[in-house]
Each structure stands twice: as structure tokens, then as C-alpha cells.
């Protein structure tokens, strides 16, 4: 049995928490989220700020808050536990990325980056040595972007590093592609607001020495920045970390 803590417990976090509770194999050690409705799970400790007592009894922290919250809590987390983080845009900050690498080495921890909404991120990672160009275009309804646009509009077209700074909650897919592939400065991001769509869609184009492929993903928005597919993907990533399953499986 593993003990899992949650930093942030919105749509993605709640889907994983409910899965763990219903399965009953692993324990939830705490939830750190000032907006979490603790009365829903009265037996799970709830805190609004980092608590070393709970971290000391935790094996894995699942972060699904924001990049800023992750940065604020990273030292305490990696001192005591491994980390599964969904705020991948935080790694566009080179100083933060270096600090995480130092903490991982110091404490012997593991940091897991889920593929989230991206199908085929393993192919991007495997081919990074020959990949020369990566572009990713995201189209979302203005509500998912926190906007009120009444017509289709290109909000950004440029380096992924810049996109992560401008849209930290909406381009974690872009950050994951950049980390897996050719980096934040060589990966190109394009973000479009379109009131005519009800989905979150991502179109990834990859080209290199002797290879070329495209990945198209579309998921119902589900009323927020997260598409309906992502929670299912998040639960699967969590179980790949926690469970040593027998049989034939993909890694």
C-alpha cells in the first residue's frame, strides 16, 4: 500500500482521489487545497498550507494545482516524497527545472510527468535525437481560456517558453511536448480562441531526419481548462506509478 497526498484537488485531483478511495488499495494521506470541500471525505486530513507532519507519512504527492503553487511547495515535497505533477509549465523556468534536478539528486526522489491529453508523447521523446521541428496548435472555447471572445482569434504564435509564461494553466500539453522533444525554445506554440467550438483540441506536427508525423487530439471541454479525456489519463498514469501489475502492459 502506498500513501498518496494531493496538492490541489480540482477536477483532475478529485477524479484520482475518488478512484483511490473506491479501490481501497492505497491510502490518501492528506489534501492541501484551501478551496477543497473537506466534508466530502471527513476521514482525509485537509490543510491549506504545507504540513511536514503529513508529508513525512506520504510516499507520492500528486500536484494538480498551478505552476506557482508547485514552485512554492517543491522543496518540502521532494524532501519527503516522490512527485506526480500536472503543472508542467513550471519547467519552462530553467532555474526551477535545475532546482528540481538538484532536489531529486539530493533526496533520491522521482518526479513523474504524465502524458495527460497527449497521445504519442513517447514517440516524441524516443525520436528527439532526429527531430528538427515541432509545432503544436491548441484551439479552445474562450471560456476555457478565461476570455469572452465573440470571434475566432489567434492569441499567441511563438516559442513555447513564452506561451507557458502567458498561459500557464492552458498549455501544459505544450510544456510536456517541449520537455519530451526539442525544448521550450525550439518548439513552436499556437493558441487559438474559438467561440464556435466546445472542445479542447491539440494538433501536433513533428518533422525530422527521415520522419514526419502528426497527432490530433480532441476532447470535450467539460466546463473548464481540462478536457474530459484528461482525468481518465491521469488515473491511468497514477496507477502505472503505484501498481506493480502482472501480465503484458505498455510502458
XYZ file of C-alpha atoms in Angstrom:
251
model
C 0.000 0.000 0.000
C 1.228 3.476 -0.916
C 0.236 6.718 0.811
C -0.755 9.488 -1.597
C -1.078 13.194 -0.834
C -2.759 15.767 -3.061
C -1.563 19.315 -3.709
C -4.618 20.840 -5.326
C -7.813 18.860 -5.730
C -9.901 20.233 -8.565
C -11.364 18.200 -11.403
C -8.261 16.101 -12.120
C -7.295 15.680 -8.485
C -10.783 14.689 -7.408
C -11.036 12.067 -10.139
C -7.841 10.418 -8.885
C -8.778 10.758 -5.215
C -12.194 9.193 -5.761
C -10.580 6.350 -7.699
C -8.127 5.627 -4.874
C -10.847 5.751 -2.223
C -13.204 3.487 -4.177
C -10.466 0.958 -4.929
C -9.282 0.878 -1.325
C -5.773 -0.414 -2.027
C -3.827 2.790 -1.433
C -4.399 5.446 1.239
C -4.863 9.205 0.850
C -2.613 10.851 3.444
C -3.774 14.469 3.001
C -5.268 17.068 0.682
C -3.660 20.524 0.557
C -6.153 22.881 -1.041
C -7.798 25.907 0.609
C -10.839 25.505 -1.659
C -11.366 21.778 -1.155
C -14.670 20.656 0.361
C -13.262 18.530 3.176
C -16.711 17.455 4.371
C -16.981 15.184 1.332
C -14.240 12.960 2.773
C -14.154 13.636 6.543
C -11.572 10.920 7.200
C -8.951 12.531 4.938
C -6.793 15.235 6.592
C -7.240 18.628 4.940
C -4.751 21.526 5.103
C -4.476 24.897 3.388
C -0.673 25.145 3.672
C 2.197 22.657 3.514
C 2.369 20.382 6.578
C 5.608 18.474 7.176
C 3.862 16.044 9.516
C 1.662 14.768 6.706
C 4.459 14.863 4.127
C 6.604 12.629 6.341
C 3.957 9.914 6.083
C 3.471 10.262 2.315
C 5.054 8.232 -0.496
C 3.747 10.186 -3.501
C 2.378 13.713 -3.839
C 0.033 14.348 -6.753
C 0.172 18.010 -7.770
C -2.700 19.401 -9.808
C -2.808 22.999 -8.602
C -0.836 25.669 -10.521
C 2.759 26.245 -11.540
C 3.178 28.897 -8.834
C 1.811 26.600 -6.128
C 4.122 23.817 -7.289
C 7.157 26.114 -7.103
C 6.194 27.247 -3.598
C 5.901 23.680 -2.295
C 8.552 21.775 -4.252
C 11.249 21.712 -1.540
C 9.002 20.211 1.112
C 7.526 17.676 -1.271
C 10.763 16.244 -2.629
C 12.353 16.162 0.813
C 9.810 13.520 1.828
C 8.081 12.024 -1.235
C 8.063 11.387 -4.954
C 6.021 13.712 -7.154
C 3.468 13.325 -9.937
C 2.979 16.838 -11.338
C 0.428 18.168 -13.797
C 1.630 21.804 -13.819
C 4.315 21.058 -16.373
C 4.529 24.712 -17.457
C 6.592 25.323 -14.300
C 9.508 23.584 -16.028
C 9.700 26.356 -18.629
C 11.538 28.223 -15.873
C 15.114 26.955 -16.271
C 16.091 27.875 -12.706
C 13.162 25.875 -11.327
C 13.956 22.909 -13.564
C 17.577 22.934 -12.380
C 16.447 23.195 -8.742
C 14.174 20.172 -9.165
C 17.036 18.158 -10.631
C 19.194 19.097 -7.640
C 16.480 18.100 -5.156
C 15.888 14.790 -6.923
C 19.589 14.002 -6.700
C 19.874 15.151 -3.073
C 16.923 13.152 -1.757
C 16.864 10.271 -4.234
C 13.328 11.084 -5.384
C 11.426 10.579 -8.624
C 9.418 13.203 -10.487
C 6.753 11.859 -12.836
C 5.416 13.911 -15.764
C 2.116 12.437 -17.033
C 1.307 12.419 -20.721
C -2.085 13.931 -19.903
C -4.059 14.723 -23.046
C -1.170 13.835 -25.356
C -1.247 10.579 -27.268
C 2.184 9.620 -28.586
C 4.442 11.613 -26.252
C 6.642 8.519 -26.029
C 7.244 8.734 -29.774
C 8.296 12.360 -29.461
C 10.685 11.502 -26.632
C 12.147 8.496 -28.432
C 12.807 10.495 -31.608
C 14.213 13.673 -30.105
C 17.667 12.927 -31.498
C 16.458 13.276 -35.094
C 13.514 15.659 -34.635
C 14.118 19.122 -36.079
C 10.704 20.823 -35.909
C 7.759 20.576 -33.501
C 4.656 22.754 -33.627
C 1.540 22.430 -31.518
C -1.721 24.263 -32.105
C -4.389 24.377 -29.399
C -7.953 25.523 -30.032
C -10.266 26.125 -27.082
C -13.535 27.865 -26.362
C -12.914 31.332 -24.869
C -14.456 30.217 -21.551
C -11.724 27.593 -21.174
C -9.163 30.362 -21.661
C -10.840 32.762 -19.251
C -11.882 35.068 -22.112
C -15.058 36.414 -23.716
C -14.067 36.479 -27.395
C -17.003 36.555 -29.817
C -14.938 35.596 -32.881
C -12.093 33.207 -33.593
C -8.782 34.794 -32.620
C -5.130 33.757 -32.593
C -3.936 34.637 -29.103
C -0.332 33.508 -29.459
C 2.083 32.229 -32.093
C 5.680 31.810 -30.982
C 8.071 29.953 -28.704
C 6.576 27.506 -26.234
C 8.605 29.022 -23.395
C 6.754 32.310 -23.865
C 3.385 30.552 -24.156
C 3.972 28.857 -20.788
C 4.506 32.238 -19.141
C 1.421 33.792 -20.721
C -0.988 30.846 -20.404
C 0.353 28.672 -17.544
C -2.955 26.868 -16.895
C -3.803 26.216 -20.541
C -0.602 24.979 -22.181
C 0.607 22.108 -20.001
C 0.246 19.986 -23.136
C 2.694 22.303 -24.903
C 5.134 22.134 -21.990
C 5.048 18.338 -21.967
C 5.694 18.189 -25.712
C 8.617 20.610 -25.325
C 10.147 18.649 -22.439
C 9.751 15.355 -24.242
C 11.106 16.684 -27.517
C 13.400 19.507 -28.585
C 12.930 22.007 -25.765
C 10.944 25.124 -24.917
C 12.789 27.450 -27.267
C 12.716 25.286 -30.396
C 9.110 24.119 -30.003
C 6.514 26.454 -31.527
C 3.115 27.078 -29.927
C -0.049 28.472 -31.444
C -3.086 29.177 -29.226
C -6.496 29.943 -30.694
C -9.706 31.074 -29.015
C -12.823 29.967 -30.893
C -16.366 30.516 -29.526
C -17.727 28.063 -32.112
C -16.082 25.022 -30.501
C -16.993 23.057 -27.377
C -13.791 21.006 -27.341
C -10.156 21.341 -26.364
C -8.152 20.295 -29.408
C -4.408 19.895 -29.917
C -2.726 19.399 -33.288
C 0.936 18.408 -33.013
C 3.227 18.304 -36.040
C 6.649 16.669 -35.801
C 9.312 16.590 -38.534
C 12.936 15.495 -38.606
C 15.575 13.453 -40.343
C 13.589 10.883 -42.285
C 10.477 11.149 -40.106
C 7.257 13.114 -40.136
C 4.091 12.531 -38.130
C 1.067 14.393 -36.789
C -1.056 13.869 -33.691
C -4.613 15.206 -33.458
C -6.447 15.120 -30.126
C -9.908 16.499 -29.398
C -11.750 16.223 -26.089
C -14.970 17.778 -24.816
C -14.037 20.774 -22.679
C -16.125 19.686 -19.705
C -16.681 23.231 -18.484
C -13.110 24.236 -17.685
C -9.489 24.256 -18.785
C -9.350 20.447 -18.591
C -10.815 18.210 -21.280
C -12.944 15.183 -20.412
C -10.230 12.734 -21.522
C -7.528 14.054 -19.184
C -8.922 12.703 -15.870
C -9.030 9.176 -17.306
C -5.460 9.576 -18.499
C -4.446 10.945 -15.081
C -5.916 7.948 -13.252
C -4.084 5.561 -15.572
C -0.786 7.407 -15.029
C -1.287 7.256 -11.266
C -1.827 3.504 -11.326
C 1.196 2.946 -13.533
C 3.213 4.545 -10.743
C 1.528 2.863 -7.778
C 0.719 -0.622 -9.011
C 3.099 -3.396 -9.938
C 0.745 -5.215 -12.255
C 1.498 -8.592 -13.714
C 0.926 -9.531 -17.327
C 1.661 -7.724 -20.565
C 1.460 -3.956 -20.496
C 2.823 -0.922 -22.285
C 5.262 1.458 -20.585
